[in-house]
Amino acid sequence: DDVYSAKKARRIRALDGLIHVNLVYSAVSCKNIEGRDFSIMEYVKNIVSPYSVCKNLTQEEHIKIIMKAALGLRMIADIGAVHRDIKPDNVFVIRGDSKHVEPEVKIADFGLLDLTERRNMQSDSITAQDVRPGTPRFASPEHYDFGCKLDIRADIYSLGLTAYYWITGEHVNLG
């Protein structure tokens, strides 16, 4: 679908050149090869399960990892965008090379990125009008209020649910 492809390409261009230690770098372009769109992204090695890393950390170490993810979210917010799908699978924890090198954190998967604020336009959503993007277990309450415009607070809420999962290995029971 041409509308989907145009919105996807706009997202990729918005991230083009955005370099931050806590974001997976999305390189130069969106390529259309044989009718399929591709973006070129940073190769990230030594990704480990955040839960396996986090379950044996001290409180201070947990806070450092969560703060690194929050810094990545801040960069996304600084360009006037909302990630809309923060969850453990989209926040990579990268194992350090030794016990003395602390893990790095990178936010990935910008496929649901909302650029509405940046572009001062109507919703840039590639999803249906009556469907909110994201993963329900990690979505903020605002994800389900269709009259509410999502902003960085929704991503922060999702990061909190992600952090809880990292630390406990369980999902928050919201009732």
mmCIF file of C-alpha atoms in Angstrom:
data_model
loop_
_atom_site.group_PDB
_atom_site.id
_atom_site.type_symbol
_atom_site.label_atom_id
_atom_site.label_comp_id
_atom_site.label_asym_id
_atom_site.label_seq_id
_atom_site.Cartn_x
_atom_site.Cartn_y
_atom_site.Cartn_z
ATOM 1 C CA ASP A 1 0.000 0.000 0.000
ATOM 2 C CA ASP A 2 1.441 3.370 -1.073
ATOM 3 C CA VAL A 3 0.186 5.270 2.014
ATOM 4 C CA TYR A 4 1.824 2.739 4.340
ATOM 5 C CA SER A 5 5.092 2.889 2.377
ATOM 6 C CA ALA A 6 5.115 6.700 2.389
ATOM 7 C CA LYS A 7 4.553 6.873 6.150
ATOM 8 C CA LYS A 8 7.176 4.214 6.797
ATOM 9 C CA ALA A 9 9.687 6.066 4.621
ATOM 10 C CA ARG A 10 8.872 9.332 6.460
ATOM 11 C CA ARG A 11 9.642 7.620 9.796
ATOM 12 C CA ILE A 12 12.940 6.291 8.505
ATOM 13 C CA ARG A 13 13.928 9.725 7.158
ATOM 14 C CA ALA A 14 13.020 11.338 10.502
ATOM 15 C CA LEU A 15 15.474 9.024 12.258
ATOM 16 C CA ASP A 16 18.099 9.331 9.545
ATOM 17 C CA GLY A 17 21.260 10.620 11.098
ATOM 18 C CA LEU A 18 19.842 10.595 14.628
ATOM 19 C CA ILE A 19 22.778 9.300 16.592
ATOM 20 C CA HIS A 20 22.519 8.541 20.286
ATOM 21 C CA VAL A 21 24.299 5.884 22.277
ATOM 22 C CA ASN A 22 20.946 4.559 23.553
ATOM 23 C CA LEU A 23 19.203 4.252 20.173
ATOM 24 C CA VAL A 24 19.814 1.672 17.491
ATOM 25 C CA TYR A 25 21.197 3.781 14.671
ATOM 26 C CA SER A 26 19.005 3.832 11.584
ATOM 27 C CA ALA A 27 21.232 4.613 8.650
ATOM 28 C CA VAL A 28 20.763 6.723 5.631
ATOM 29 C CA SER A 29 17.807 5.423 3.743
ATOM 30 C CA CYS A 30 14.716 3.506 2.963
ATOM 31 C CA LYS A 31 15.347 1.300 -0.040
ATOM 32 C CA ASN A 32 12.655 -0.210 -2.190
ATOM 33 C CA ILE A 33 13.911 -3.484 -3.625
ATOM 34 C CA GLU A 34 11.504 -5.522 -5.722
ATOM 35 C CA GLY A 35 8.543 -3.729 -4.159
ATOM 36 C CA ARG A 36 9.653 -4.172 -0.531
ATOM 37 C CA ASP A 37 10.900 -1.388 1.744
ATOM 38 C CA PHE A 38 14.059 -1.873 3.764
ATOM 39 C CA SER A 39 15.944 0.372 6.137
ATOM 40 C CA ILE A 40 19.569 -0.075 6.997
ATOM 41 C CA MET A 41 20.175 -0.229 10.722
ATOM 42 C CA GLU A 42 23.086 -0.631 13.086
ATOM 43 C CA TYR A 43 24.183 -4.185 13.782
ATOM 44 C CA VAL A 44 24.056 -4.766 17.525
ATOM 45 C CA LYS A 45 25.944 -7.748 18.902
ATOM 46 C CA ASN A 46 26.025 -9.339 22.352
ATOM 47 C CA ILE A 47 22.325 -8.685 22.999
ATOM 48 C CA VAL A 48 21.216 -10.583 26.078
ATOM 49 C CA SER A 49 17.869 -11.130 27.704
ATOM 50 C CA PRO A 50 17.343 -8.097 29.952
ATOM 51 C CA TYR A 51 15.764 -10.340 32.569
ATOM 52 C CA SER A 52 18.803 -12.630 32.643
ATOM 53 C CA VAL A 53 21.054 -9.590 33.076
ATOM 54 C CA CYS A 54 18.822 -7.714 35.498
ATOM 55 C CA LYS A 55 17.763 -10.478 37.876
ATOM 56 C CA ASN A 56 21.137 -10.462 39.676
ATOM 57 C CA LEU A 57 21.844 -6.730 39.685
ATOM 58 C CA THR A 58 21.907 -4.355 42.587
ATOM 59 C CA GLN A 59 19.333 -1.593 42.891
ATOM 60 C CA GLU A 60 21.919 0.927 41.683
ATOM 61 C CA GLU A 61 22.708 -1.178 38.598
ATOM 62 C CA HIS A 62 18.989 -1.493 37.779
ATOM 63 C CA ILE A 63 18.622 2.268 37.968
ATOM 64 C CA LYS A 64 21.586 2.783 35.610
ATOM 65 C CA ILE A 65 20.058 0.497 32.975
ATOM 66 C CA ILE A 66 16.629 2.128 33.270
ATOM 67 C CA MET A 67 18.190 5.605 33.066
ATOM 68 C CA LYS A 68 20.041 4.657 29.880
ATOM 69 C CA ALA A 69 16.751 3.606 28.298
ATOM 70 C CA ALA A 70 15.151 6.838 29.534
ATOM 71 C CA LEU A 71 17.913 8.857 27.851
ATOM 72 C CA GLY A 72 17.058 7.145 24.567
ATOM 73 C CA LEU A 73 13.394 8.036 25.068
ATOM 74 C CA ARG A 74 14.361 11.633 25.743
ATOM 75 C CA MET A 75 16.154 11.799 22.396
ATOM 76 C CA ILE A 76 13.040 10.450 20.666
ATOM 77 C CA ALA A 77 10.921 13.067 22.449
ATOM 78 C CA ASP A 78 13.435 15.783 21.537
ATOM 79 C CA ILE A 79 12.707 15.213 17.840
ATOM 80 C CA GLY A 80 8.977 15.513 18.602
ATOM 81 C CA ALA A 81 8.164 11.822 18.286
ATOM 82 C CA VAL A 82 6.663 9.030 20.401
ATOM 83 C CA HIS A 83 7.958 5.438 20.132
ATOM 84 C CA ARG A 84 4.587 3.830 21.091
ATOM 85 C CA ASP A 85 5.944 0.284 21.542
ATOM 86 C CA ILE A 86 8.424 0.283 24.419
ATOM 87 C CA LYS A 87 8.683 -3.272 25.737
ATOM 88 C CA PRO A 88 11.476 -5.699 26.694
ATOM 89 C CA ASP A 89 11.859 -6.926 23.096
ATOM 90 C CA ASN A 90 12.483 -3.360 21.883
ATOM 91 C CA VAL A 91 14.946 -2.270 24.562
ATOM 92 C CA PHE A 92 18.185 -4.133 24.018
ATOM 93 C CA VAL A 93 20.605 -4.774 26.844
ATOM 94 C CA ILE A 94 24.063 -5.396 25.457
ATOM 95 C CA ARG A 95 26.475 -7.386 27.532
ATOM 96 C CA GLY A 96 29.750 -5.703 28.340
ATOM 97 C CA ASP A 97 32.984 -7.413 27.339
ATOM 98 C CA SER A 98 33.991 -8.065 30.939
ATOM 99 C CA LYS A 99 32.625 -7.883 34.458
ATOM 100 C CA HIS A 100 34.046 -4.375 34.712
ATOM 101 C CA VAL A 101 32.176 -3.020 31.693
ATOM 102 C CA GLU A 102 28.565 -2.233 32.498
ATOM 103 C CA PRO A 103 25.847 -3.234 30.029
ATOM 104 C CA GLU A 104 24.748 -0.789 27.364
ATOM 105 C CA VAL A 105 21.108 -0.163 26.487
ATOM 106 C CA LYS A 106 19.634 0.613 23.053
ATOM 107 C CA ILE A 107 16.050 1.260 22.021
ATOM 108 C CA ALA A 108 15.073 -0.362 18.730
ATOM 109 C CA ASP A 109 12.103 -0.962 16.435
ATOM 110 C CA PHE A 110 10.853 2.414 15.301
ATOM 111 C CA GLY A 111 8.100 0.961 13.096
ATOM 112 C CA LEU A 112 5.307 2.503 15.188
ATOM 113 C CA LEU A 113 7.041 5.831 15.767
ATOM 114 C CA ASP A 114 4.521 8.690 15.755
ATOM 115 C CA LEU A 115 5.801 11.905 14.226
ATOM 116 C CA THR A 116 2.582 13.899 14.676
ATOM 117 C CA GLU A 117 4.132 16.412 17.066
ATOM 118 C CA ARG A 118 7.221 16.883 14.931
ATOM 119 C CA ARG A 119 5.331 17.430 11.726
ATOM 120 C CA ASN A 120 2.438 19.404 13.298
ATOM 121 C CA MET A 121 0.044 17.253 11.300
ATOM 122 C CA GLN A 122 -2.778 14.845 11.807
ATOM 123 C CA SER A 123 -1.901 11.389 13.032
ATOM 124 C CA ASP A 124 0.967 9.705 11.219
ATOM 125 C CA SER A 125 -0.261 6.325 12.347
ATOM 126 C CA ILE A 126 0.085 3.441 9.911
ATOM 127 C CA THR A 127 -2.542 1.539 11.879
ATOM 128 C CA ALA A 128 -6.312 1.691 11.554
ATOM 129 C CA GLN A 129 -8.011 4.659 13.235
ATOM 130 C CA ASP A 130 -9.758 2.442 15.809
ATOM 131 C CA VAL A 131 -6.652 0.436 16.722
ATOM 132 C CA ARG A 132 -3.871 1.735 18.945
ATOM 133 C CA PRO A 133 -0.390 0.478 18.219
ATOM 134 C CA GLY A 134 1.803 -1.156 20.782
ATOM 135 C CA THR A 135 1.882 -4.241 22.955
ATOM 136 C CA PRO A 136 -1.048 -4.397 25.409
ATOM 137 C CA ARG A 137 0.966 -5.722 28.390
ATOM 138 C CA PHE A 138 3.291 -2.713 28.142
ATOM 139 C CA ALA A 139 0.861 -0.052 26.927
ATOM 140 C CA SER A 140 -0.145 3.001 28.949
ATOM 141 C CA PRO A 141 -3.829 3.602 29.768
ATOM 142 C CA GLU A 142 -3.758 6.428 27.200
ATOM 143 C CA HIS A 143 -3.210 3.829 24.480
ATOM 144 C CA TYR A 144 -6.865 2.831 24.966
ATOM 145 C CA ASP A 145 -8.316 6.354 25.069
ATOM 146 C CA PHE A 146 -8.767 7.141 21.391
ATOM 147 C CA GLY A 147 -9.434 10.813 22.126
ATOM 148 C CA CYS A 148 -6.048 11.117 23.828
ATOM 149 C CA LYS A 149 -2.925 12.068 21.912
ATOM 150 C CA LEU A 150 0.050 9.984 23.029
ATOM 151 C CA ASP A 151 3.235 11.731 24.108
ATOM 152 C CA ILE A 152 6.476 10.917 25.915
ATOM 153 C CA ARG A 153 4.540 10.093 29.104
ATOM 154 C CA ALA A 154 3.079 7.008 27.396
ATOM 155 C CA ASP A 155 6.607 5.828 26.543
ATOM 156 C CA ILE A 156 7.775 6.481 30.114
ATOM 157 C CA TYR A 157 4.858 4.460 31.489
ATOM 158 C CA SER A 158 5.762 1.596 29.136
ATOM 159 C CA LEU A 159 9.393 1.825 30.263
ATOM 160 C CA GLY A 160 8.209 1.482 33.866
ATOM 161 C CA LEU A 161 6.303 -1.703 33.012
ATOM 162 C CA THR A 162 9.371 -2.936 31.127
ATOM 163 C CA ALA A 163 11.621 -2.204 34.107
ATOM 164 C CA TYR A 164 9.253 -4.076 36.428
ATOM 165 C CA TYR A 165 9.417 -7.072 34.113
ATOM 166 C CA TRP A 166 13.218 -6.910 33.952
ATOM 167 C CA ILE A 167 13.545 -6.798 37.719
ATOM 168 C CA THR A 168 10.880 -9.382 38.667
ATOM 169 C CA GLY A 169 10.519 -11.550 35.566
ATOM 170 C CA GLU A 170 6.747 -11.026 35.845
ATOM 171 C CA HIS A 171 4.245 -8.746 34.224
ATOM 172 C CA VAL A 172 2.474 -6.113 36.296
ATOM 173 C CA ASN A 173 -1.010 -7.290 37.217
ATOM 174 C CA LEU A 174 -3.194 -4.317 36.335
ATOM 175 C CA GLY A 175 -6.397 -6.062 37.349
#
